[in-house]
Tab-separated table of C-alpha atoms in Angstrom:
chain	number	residue	atom	x	y	z
A	30	MET	CA	-24.031	24.302	16.075
A	31	THR	CA	-22.011	22.196	18.429
A	32	SER	CA	-20.190	20.543	15.638
A	33	VAL	CA	-18.300	23.930	14.933
A	34	ALA	CA	-16.426	23.547	18.239
A	35	GLN	CA	-15.527	19.916	17.623
A	36	SER	CA	-12.083	18.748	16.438
A	37	PRO	CA	-11.994	17.763	12.746
A	38	LEU	CA	-11.061	14.300	14.075
A	39	ALA	CA	-14.096	14.016	16.368
A	40	ALA	CA	-17.182	14.723	14.305
A	41	THR	CA	-19.997	12.256	15.114
A	42	PRO	CA	-20.234	9.673	12.364
A	43	ALA	CA	-23.488	8.787	10.790
A	44	ARG	CA	-24.687	5.181	10.374
A	45	SER	CA	-23.427	5.159	6.782
A	46	ASP	CA	-19.980	6.193	7.830
A	47	TRP	CA	-18.872	2.618	8.635
A	48	ILE	CA	-17.052	2.445	5.357
A	49	ASP	CA	-14.930	5.453	6.258
A	50	VAL	CA	-14.344	3.861	9.629
A	51	ALA	CA	-13.202	0.685	7.834
A	52	LYS	CA	-10.864	2.784	5.604
A	53	GLY	CA	-9.500	4.416	8.665
A	54	LEU	CA	-8.769	0.998	10.335
A	55	GLY	CA	-7.251	-0.154	7.030
A	56	ILE	CA	-4.966	2.884	6.517
A	57	LEU	CA	-3.553	2.558	10.065
A	58	LEU	CA	-2.683	-1.074	9.265
A	59	VAL	CA	-1.071	0.110	6.063
A	60	VAL	CA	1.036	2.684	7.746
A	61	TYR	CA	1.980	0.404	10.752
A	62	GLY	CA	2.947	-2.447	8.283
A	63	HIS	CA	5.205	-0.181	6.185
A	64	VAL	CA	6.844	1.378	9.264
A	65	ALA	CA	7.501	-2.044	10.756
A	66	ARG	CA	8.947	-3.501	7.565
A	67	GLY	CA	11.061	-0.271	7.016
A	68	LEU	CA	12.508	-0.874	10.538
A	69	MET	CA	13.282	-4.456	9.805
A	70	ASN	CA	14.859	-3.752	6.464
A	71	GLY	CA	16.732	-0.742	8.052
A	72	GLY	CA	18.429	-3.039	10.691
A	73	VAL	CA	16.572	-1.603	13.761
A	74	PRO	CA	16.527	-4.462	16.266
A	75	MET	CA	13.162	-6.109	16.458
A	76	ASP	CA	11.799	-9.373	17.859
A	77	ARG	CA	11.536	-11.345	14.521
A	78	THR	CA	8.934	-13.827	15.832
A	79	TRP	CA	6.624	-10.991	16.993
A	80	PHE	CA	7.295	-9.035	13.781
A	81	SER	CA	6.483	-12.018	11.549
A	82	THR	CA	3.321	-12.802	13.356
A	83	VAL	CA	1.838	-9.337	13.254
A	84	ASP	CA	3.101	-8.762	9.730
A	85	SER	CA	1.535	-11.951	8.462
A	86	ALA	CA	-1.800	-11.214	10.201
A	87	ILE	CA	-1.941	-7.591	8.702
A	88	TYR	CA	-0.904	-8.497	5.204
A	89	ALA	CA	-3.384	-11.388	5.086
A	90	PHE	CA	-6.354	-8.920	4.719
A	91	HIS	CA	-5.682	-5.252	4.788
A	92	MET	CA	-5.386	-4.761	0.993
A	93	PRO	CA	-8.149	-7.177	0.141
A	94	LEU	CA	-10.164	-4.948	2.528
A	95	PHE	CA	-9.423	-1.857	0.507
A	96	PHE	CA	-10.428	-3.564	-2.739
A	97	VAL	CA	-13.753	-4.605	-1.386
A	98	LEU	CA	-14.376	-1.086	-0.056
A	99	SER	CA	-13.254	0.278	-3.446
A	100	GLY	CA	-15.770	-1.825	-5.330
A	101	TRP	CA	-18.691	-1.095	-2.894
A	102	PHE	CA	-19.930	2.044	-4.679
A	103	PHE	CA	-18.865	0.915	-8.172
A	104	LEU	CA	-22.207	0.191	-9.677
A	105	GLY	CA	-23.931	3.263	-8.046
A	106	SER	CA	-21.157	5.477	-9.283
A	107	MET	CA	-21.097	4.056	-12.777
A	108	THR	CA	-24.872	4.122	-13.361
A	109	ARG	CA	-25.160	7.682	-11.921
A	110	ARG	CA	-22.214	9.260	-13.695
A	111	GLY	CA	-22.223	7.138	-16.821
A	112	PRO	CA	-19.206	5.268	-18.245
A	113	ARG	CA	-17.276	8.222	-19.479
A	114	ASP	CA	-17.555	10.271	-16.309
A	115	TYR	CA	-16.750	7.277	-14.221
A	116	LEU	CA	-13.685	6.579	-16.106
A	117	ALA	CA	-12.683	10.236	-15.955
A	118	THR	CA	-13.122	10.110	-12.221
A	119	ARG	CA	-10.850	7.054	-11.970
A	120	VAL	CA	-8.213	8.830	-14.083
A	121	ALA	CA	-8.367	11.850	-11.836
A	122	THR	CA	-8.422	10.062	-8.488
A	123	VAL	CA	-6.454	6.851	-9.116
A	124	LEU	CA	-4.294	7.005	-12.217
A	125	TYR	CA	-3.196	10.669	-11.802
A	126	PRO	CA	-2.016	10.251	-8.228
A	127	TYR	CA	-0.364	6.909	-9.095
A	128	VAL	CA	1.759	8.578	-11.794
A	129	LEU	CA	2.449	11.842	-9.840
A	130	TRP	CA	3.435	10.113	-6.561
A	131	SER	CA	5.377	7.272	-8.199
A	132	LEU	CA	7.606	9.939	-9.742
A	133	LEU	CA	7.564	12.254	-6.707
A	134	GLN	CA	8.372	9.512	-4.156
A	135	GLY	CA	10.817	7.837	-6.584
A	136	GLY	CA	12.620	11.123	-7.331
A	137	ILE	CA	13.087	11.864	-3.513
A	138	GLU	CA	14.210	8.164	-2.833
A	139	LEU	CA	16.824	8.670	-5.648
A	140	LEU	CA	18.160	11.786	-3.938
A	141	MET	CA	18.121	10.189	-0.619
A	142	SER	CA	19.579	6.859	-1.727
A	143	ARG	CA	22.692	7.136	0.432
A	144	TYR	CA	20.663	7.345	3.620
A	145	THR	CA	18.437	4.301	2.905
A	146	SER	CA	18.914	0.664	3.373
A	147	ASN	CA	17.753	-0.214	-0.177
A	148	PRO	CA	19.160	2.303	-2.688
A	149	LEU	CA	16.815	2.895	-5.679
A	150	GLN	CA	17.667	2.838	-9.349
A	151	LEU	CA	16.235	5.295	-11.883
A	152	SER	CA	15.120	2.490	-14.169
A	153	ALA	CA	12.804	1.220	-11.332
A	154	VAL	CA	11.121	4.734	-11.166
A	155	LEU	CA	10.582	4.948	-14.835
A	156	ALA	CA	9.102	1.447	-15.125
A	157	LEU	CA	5.747	2.593	-13.555
A	158	GLY	CA	3.942	1.655	-16.698
A	159	TRP	CA	4.419	-2.044	-16.269
A	160	ALA	CA	6.217	-2.541	-12.899
A	161	PRO	CA	4.554	-0.440	-10.094
A	162	ARG	CA	6.767	-0.150	-7.096
A	163	ALA	CA	6.480	0.399	-3.380
A	164	GLN	CA	2.812	0.957	-2.146
A	165	PHE	CA	1.738	2.310	-5.475
A	166	TRP	CA	0.951	-1.173	-6.899
A	167	PHE	CA	-2.495	-0.820	-5.232
A	168	LEU	CA	-3.396	2.211	-7.270
A	169	TYR	CA	-2.043	0.613	-10.468
A	170	ALA	CA	-4.127	-2.588	-9.788
A	171	LEU	CA	-7.276	-0.530	-8.800
A	172	PHE	CA	-7.199	1.414	-11.990
A	173	LEU	CA	-6.819	-1.769	-14.247
A	174	ILE	CA	-9.592	-3.472	-12.296
A	175	SER	CA	-11.809	-0.417	-12.529
A	176	VAL	CA	-11.392	-0.312	-16.373
A	177	ILE	CA	-12.100	-4.116	-16.591
A	178	ALA	CA	-15.164	-3.672	-14.269
A	179	LEU	CA	-16.433	-0.844	-16.428
A	180	LEU	CA	-16.027	-2.820	-19.705
A	181	MET	CA	-17.842	-5.810	-18.334
A	182	CYS	CA	-20.667	-3.992	-16.470
A	183	TRP	CA	-21.665	-0.769	-18.181
A	184	ARG	CA	-24.369	-2.397	-20.438
A	185	HIS	CA	-25.797	-4.851	-17.977
A	186	PRO	CA	-24.621	-3.768	-14.539
A	187	ARG	CA	-26.065	-6.572	-12.377
A	188	ALA	CA	-25.108	-9.478	-14.716
A	189	GLY	CA	-21.758	-7.856	-15.333
A	190	VAL	CA	-20.891	-7.913	-11.631
A	191	ALA	CA	-21.840	-11.556	-11.446
A	192	ALA	CA	-19.541	-12.246	-14.470
A	193	LEU	CA	-16.851	-10.090	-12.891
A	194	THR	CA	-16.931	-12.192	-9.658
A	195	VAL	CA	-16.753	-15.405	-11.560
A	196	THR	CA	-13.901	-13.998	-13.700
A	197	GLY	CA	-12.038	-12.916	-10.539
A	198	ALA	CA	-12.416	-16.317	-8.924
A	199	LEU	CA	-11.218	-18.050	-12.017
A	200	LEU	CA	-8.232	-15.792	-12.416
A	201	LEU	CA	-7.351	-16.204	-8.701
A	202	ALA	CA	-7.390	-20.027	-9.104
A	203	ALA	CA	-5.336	-19.937	-12.262
A	204	GLN	CA	-2.795	-17.378	-11.245
A	205	GLN	CA	0.879	-18.460	-11.540
A	206	ARG	CA	4.107	-17.043	-10.065
A	207	ASP	CA	5.537	-16.283	-13.533
A	208	TRP	CA	2.668	-14.208	-14.726
A	209	PRO	CA	3.560	-10.537	-15.732
A	210	MET	CA	2.999	-8.072	-12.751
A	211	PRO	CA	-0.159	-6.406	-14.254
A	212	ALA	CA	-1.831	-9.780	-14.874
A	213	ALA	CA	-0.824	-11.057	-11.460
A	214	LEU	CA	-2.166	-7.971	-9.668
A	215	VAL	CA	-5.497	-8.165	-11.343
A	216	ALA	CA	-5.734	-11.854	-10.836
A	217	SER	CA	-4.949	-11.557	-7.111
A	218	HIS	CA	-7.542	-8.805	-6.367
A	219	LEU	CA	-10.323	-8.577	-8.979
A	220	MET	CA	-12.555	-10.955	-7.077
A	221	TYR	CA	-12.460	-8.682	-3.847
A	222	PHE	CA	-13.385	-5.680	-5.807
A	223	ALA	CA	-16.238	-7.665	-7.500
A	224	ILE	CA	-17.521	-8.963	-4.251
A	225	GLY	CA	-17.524	-5.399	-2.897
A	226	ALA	CA	-19.479	-4.231	-6.003
A	227	TRP	CA	-22.082	-7.043	-5.620
A	228	LEU	CA	-22.578	-6.290	-1.848
A	229	GLY	CA	-22.633	-2.608	-2.513
A	230	SER	CA	-25.403	-2.969	-5.182
A	231	ARG	CA	-27.745	-4.730	-2.750
A	232	ALA	CA	-28.319	-1.494	-0.613
A	233	LEU	CA	-27.796	-3.488	2.529
A	234	SER	CA	-28.304	-1.925	5.965
A	235	PRO	CA	-25.413	-1.788	8.386
A	236	SER	CA	-27.136	-4.365	10.585
A	237	THR	CA	-27.400	-6.716	7.697
A	238	VAL	CA	-23.740	-6.120	6.716
A	239	SER	CA	-22.830	-6.805	10.275
A	240	ARG	CA	-24.548	-10.218	10.212
A	241	LEU	CA	-22.908	-11.128	7.032
A	242	ALA	CA	-19.488	-10.095	8.513
A	243	ILE	CA	-20.142	-12.437	11.518
A	244	ALA	CA	-20.884	-15.215	9.036
A	245	GLY	CA	-17.645	-14.330	7.125
A	246	VAL	CA	-15.622	-14.440	10.429
A	247	LEU	CA	-16.966	-17.937	11.216
A	248	ILE	CA	-16.480	-19.261	7.737
A	249	GLY	CA	-12.925	-17.823	7.501
A	250	ALA	CA	-11.997	-19.121	10.921
A	251	CYS	CA	-13.311	-22.603	10.184
A	252	ALA	CA	-11.591	-22.699	6.798
A	253	LEU	CA	-8.282	-21.572	8.375
A	254	ALA	CA	-8.533	-24.208	11.032
A	255	ALA	CA	-9.301	-26.914	8.354
A	256	LEU	CA	-6.462	-25.755	6.095
A	257	MET	CA	-3.919	-25.603	8.728
A	258	SER	CA	-4.342	-29.285	9.379
A	259	GLN	CA	-3.656	-30.096	5.747
A	260	PRO	CA	-0.146	-30.844	4.304
A	261	PRO	CA	1.435	-27.658	3.063
A	262	ASP	CA	2.340	-29.305	-0.272
A	263	ALA	CA	-1.430	-29.605	-1.244
A	264	VAL	CA	-1.868	-28.011	-4.718
A	265	ALA	CA	-4.318	-25.360	-3.852
A	266	TRP	CA	-3.422	-25.058	-0.139
A	267	PRO	CA	-1.514	-21.633	-0.233
A	268	LYS	CA	-4.169	-19.867	-2.281
A	269	LEU	CA	-7.045	-21.339	-0.192
A	270	LEU	CA	-5.110	-20.251	2.998
A	271	LYS	CA	-4.780	-16.743	1.738
A	272	LEU	CA	-8.513	-16.625	0.744
A	273	ALA	CA	-9.559	-17.922	4.183
A	274	GLY	CA	-7.254	-15.422	5.947
A	275	ALA	CA	-8.630	-12.581	3.818
A	276	THR	CA	-12.216	-13.594	4.488
A	277	LEU	CA	-11.599	-13.744	8.189
A	278	GLY	CA	-9.772	-10.390	8.384
A	279	VAL	CA	-11.974	-8.450	6.012
A	280	SER	CA	-15.121	-9.637	7.792
A	281	ALA	CA	-13.754	-8.895	11.236
A	282	ALA	CA	-12.648	-5.428	10.204
A	283	THR	CA	-16.095	-4.811	8.632
A	284	TRP	CA	-17.826	-5.843	11.763
A	285	LEU	CA	-15.647	-3.756	14.012
A	286	ALA	CA	-16.082	-0.754	11.728
A	287	ILE	CA	-19.836	-0.996	11.824
A	288	GLN	CA	-19.774	-1.241	15.671
A	289	LEU	CA	-17.548	1.732	16.032
A	290	ALA	CA	-19.575	3.752	13.585
A	291	THR	CA	-22.999	2.957	15.072
A	292	SER	CA	-22.486	2.475	18.816
A	293	THR	CA	-22.934	5.533	21.139
A	294	ARG	CA	-20.177	4.287	23.387
A	295	THR	CA	-17.520	4.131	20.609
A	296	ARG	CA	-18.473	7.289	18.628
A	297	PRO	CA	-15.416	9.292	19.453
A	298	VAL	CA	-13.179	6.427	18.257
A	299	GLY	CA	-15.446	5.812	15.216
A	300	ALA	CA	-15.377	9.552	14.358
A	301	THR	CA	-11.649	9.694	14.522
A	302	LEU	CA	-11.172	6.609	12.261
A	303	ALA	CA	-13.813	8.010	9.848
A	304	ALA	CA	-11.850	11.194	9.499
A	305	LEU	CA	-8.722	9.296	8.808
A	306	GLY	CA	-10.728	7.090	6.332
A	307	ARG	CA	-11.717	10.168	4.433
A	308	ALA	CA	-8.208	11.152	4.022
A	309	SER	CA	-6.912	7.682	3.396
A	310	MET	CA	-5.749	8.281	-0.116
A	311	ALA	CA	-3.603	11.272	0.998
A	312	ILE	CA	-2.173	9.104	3.857
A	313	PHE	CA	-1.657	6.159	1.584
A	314	LEU	CA	0.238	8.437	-0.927
A	315	ALA	CA	2.480	10.408	1.514
A	316	HIS	CA	3.059	8.077	4.531
A	317	ILE	CA	6.113	6.321	3.199
A	318	LEU	CA	8.059	9.581	2.647
A	319	VAL	CA	7.054	10.835	6.211
A	320	ALA	CA	7.862	7.491	7.915
A	321	SER	CA	11.225	7.249	6.097
A	322	GLY	CA	12.057	10.751	7.078
A	323	VAL	CA	11.151	10.040	10.800
A	324	ARG	CA	13.315	6.940	10.691
A	325	ILE	CA	16.345	8.874	9.293
A	326	VAL	CA	15.963	11.635	11.879
A	327	LEU	CA	15.591	9.193	14.775
A	328	ILE	CA	18.664	7.047	13.715
A	329	LYS	CA	21.000	9.512	12.093
A	330	GLY	CA	20.038	12.627	14.064
A	331	LEU	CA	19.176	11.467	17.501
A	332	GLY	CA	20.754	7.986	17.603
A	333	LEU	CA	17.587	6.331	18.726
A	334	THR	CA	17.141	2.671	17.881
A	335	SER	CA	14.260	1.640	20.130
A	336	PRO	CA	11.654	-0.156	17.975
A	337	ALA	CA	8.807	1.056	20.213
A	338	VAL	CA	9.881	4.665	19.774
A	339	HIS	CA	10.152	4.207	15.941
A	340	LEU	CA	6.843	2.311	15.617
A	341	ILE	CA	4.963	4.959	17.642
A	342	ALA	CA	6.645	7.986	15.900
A	343	GLY	CA	6.373	6.465	12.517
A	344	LEU	CA	2.695	5.497	12.901
A	345	VAL	CA	1.622	8.802	14.465
A	346	LEU	CA	3.465	11.178	12.235
A	347	GLY	CA	3.048	9.028	9.085
A	348	THR	CA	-0.665	9.179	9.656
A	349	LEU	CA	-1.192	12.679	11.049
A	350	LEU	CA	1.055	14.727	8.846
A	351	PRO	CA	-0.534	13.567	5.550
A	352	TRP	CA	-3.921	14.043	7.121
A	353	ALA	CA	-3.023	17.556	8.172
A	354	LEU	CA	-1.724	18.360	4.637
A	355	TRP	CA	-5.008	16.916	3.052
A	356	ARG	CA	-6.995	19.130	5.390
A	357	ALA	CA	-4.966	22.247	4.585
A	358	VAL	CA	-5.400	21.971	0.755
A	359	GLN	CA	-9.073	21.421	0.827
A	360	GLY	CA	-10.681	23.695	-1.793
A	361	ARG	CA	-7.249	25.070	-2.879
A	362	ALA	CA	-4.928	24.506	-5.625
A	363	GLY	CA	-2.916	22.213	-3.493
A	364	MET	CA	-5.513	19.495	-3.943
A	365	ALA	CA	-3.700	18.768	-7.200
A	366	LEU	CA	-1.295	16.853	-4.953
A	367	PHE	CA	-3.947	14.198	-4.530
A	368	GLU	CA	-6.278	14.429	-7.500
A	369	LEU	CA	-6.533	15.808	-10.926
A	370	PRO	CA	-7.890	19.441	-10.814
A	371	LYS	CA	-11.593	19.597	-11.355
A	372	ALA	CA	-11.432	21.574	-14.704
A	373	TRP	CA	-9.126	18.899	-16.188
A	374	ARG	CA	-11.486	16.102	-14.917
A	375	GLN	CA	-14.479	17.920	-16.558
A	376	ARG	CA	-12.654	17.961	-19.833
A	377	LEU	CA	-11.967	14.291	-19.624
A	378	ALA	CA	-15.581	13.608	-18.847
A	379	GLY	CA	-16.819	15.890	-21.677
A	380	SER	CA	-18.646	18.101	-19.234
A	381	PRO	CA	-20.172	21.186	-21.054
A	382	ALA	CA	-18.875	23.364	-18.268
A	383	ALA	CA	-15.264	22.614	-19.321
A	384	ARG	CA	-15.717	23.593	-23.037
A	385	PRO	CA	-14.553	27.003	-23.964
A	386	GLY	CA	-17.347	29.543	-24.452
A	387	ARG	CA	-19.848	27.598	-22.390
A	388	PRO	CA	-21.128	29.426	-19.264
A	389	VAL	CA	-20.832	27.468	-16.025
A	390	ALA	CA	-24.259	26.999	-14.368
A	391	ALA	CA	-24.700	28.424	-10.946
A	392	GLY	CA	-25.115	25.929	-8.165
């Protein structure tokens, strides 16, 4: 088969691969955003206007995009697996890497504190139960939202998703700055997960999703234009502005992902992004350590302070090295770096195959 000779980053994507392509786009934005912020915080000379403009554009939508995509298969996964197996899977693939990498990255940052611009305290690392730090807040929030969604939807899935969406909208509207971090994270992102769950439950074709995305771009752009003309001290203006920016950005990224995944002209690009998207969890977990190491080597070891060199090296290595590690550990014990081992997950789910004395069925 011709696919055997293809690069792992260049397999032809199927029409259903647009979600992986969207994850690939999203994870590149995550890595770039963290590399750029690391350079700014580390004192590398950068054009502040350019940095602020790009940073604001990326952070307006790239995490809402991941919450929408995370919710897309929620109902299908929950109804197919059942509540206990779904929860076990979330523990294995979200909570477990959150705890492991919060401690791993935190421990390394503690050891390297004298080389970093923002030394870390041990108390911050150990507060992972109520105060997630660094990029890991996403996994913390995703697990809480998954549990809430399971509780609201497992008996009546369709009605539960509708209630989840309304709850998310109300929480987003009611959220205040002084809310505890867990409540604030759920309030800020529950609605996006619920919207993804609702859309995913409709079994929409890529062409239909593409048309909805175009509508979202138009609605988001018009809302942004209207809100930008309003006085900034309007009560709901900041929240509505964020919502409009997220709508525009998520819709645009979705439309672009579908085009890249389905057009014959863009298949190589789509295939590469889909490959990164399938490894997006590994990249998300490891990219900060890689990018920080690259920055230290370039500045301390080579004396290089060019922001272009740092951005390119940080983005490329921060993406490809975790991807390569993820590829290398497929089917091996090393996958425990990224998810709970299968036998432990089966025990959590109450699978008969995991119980002592029970034979494992072939196939």
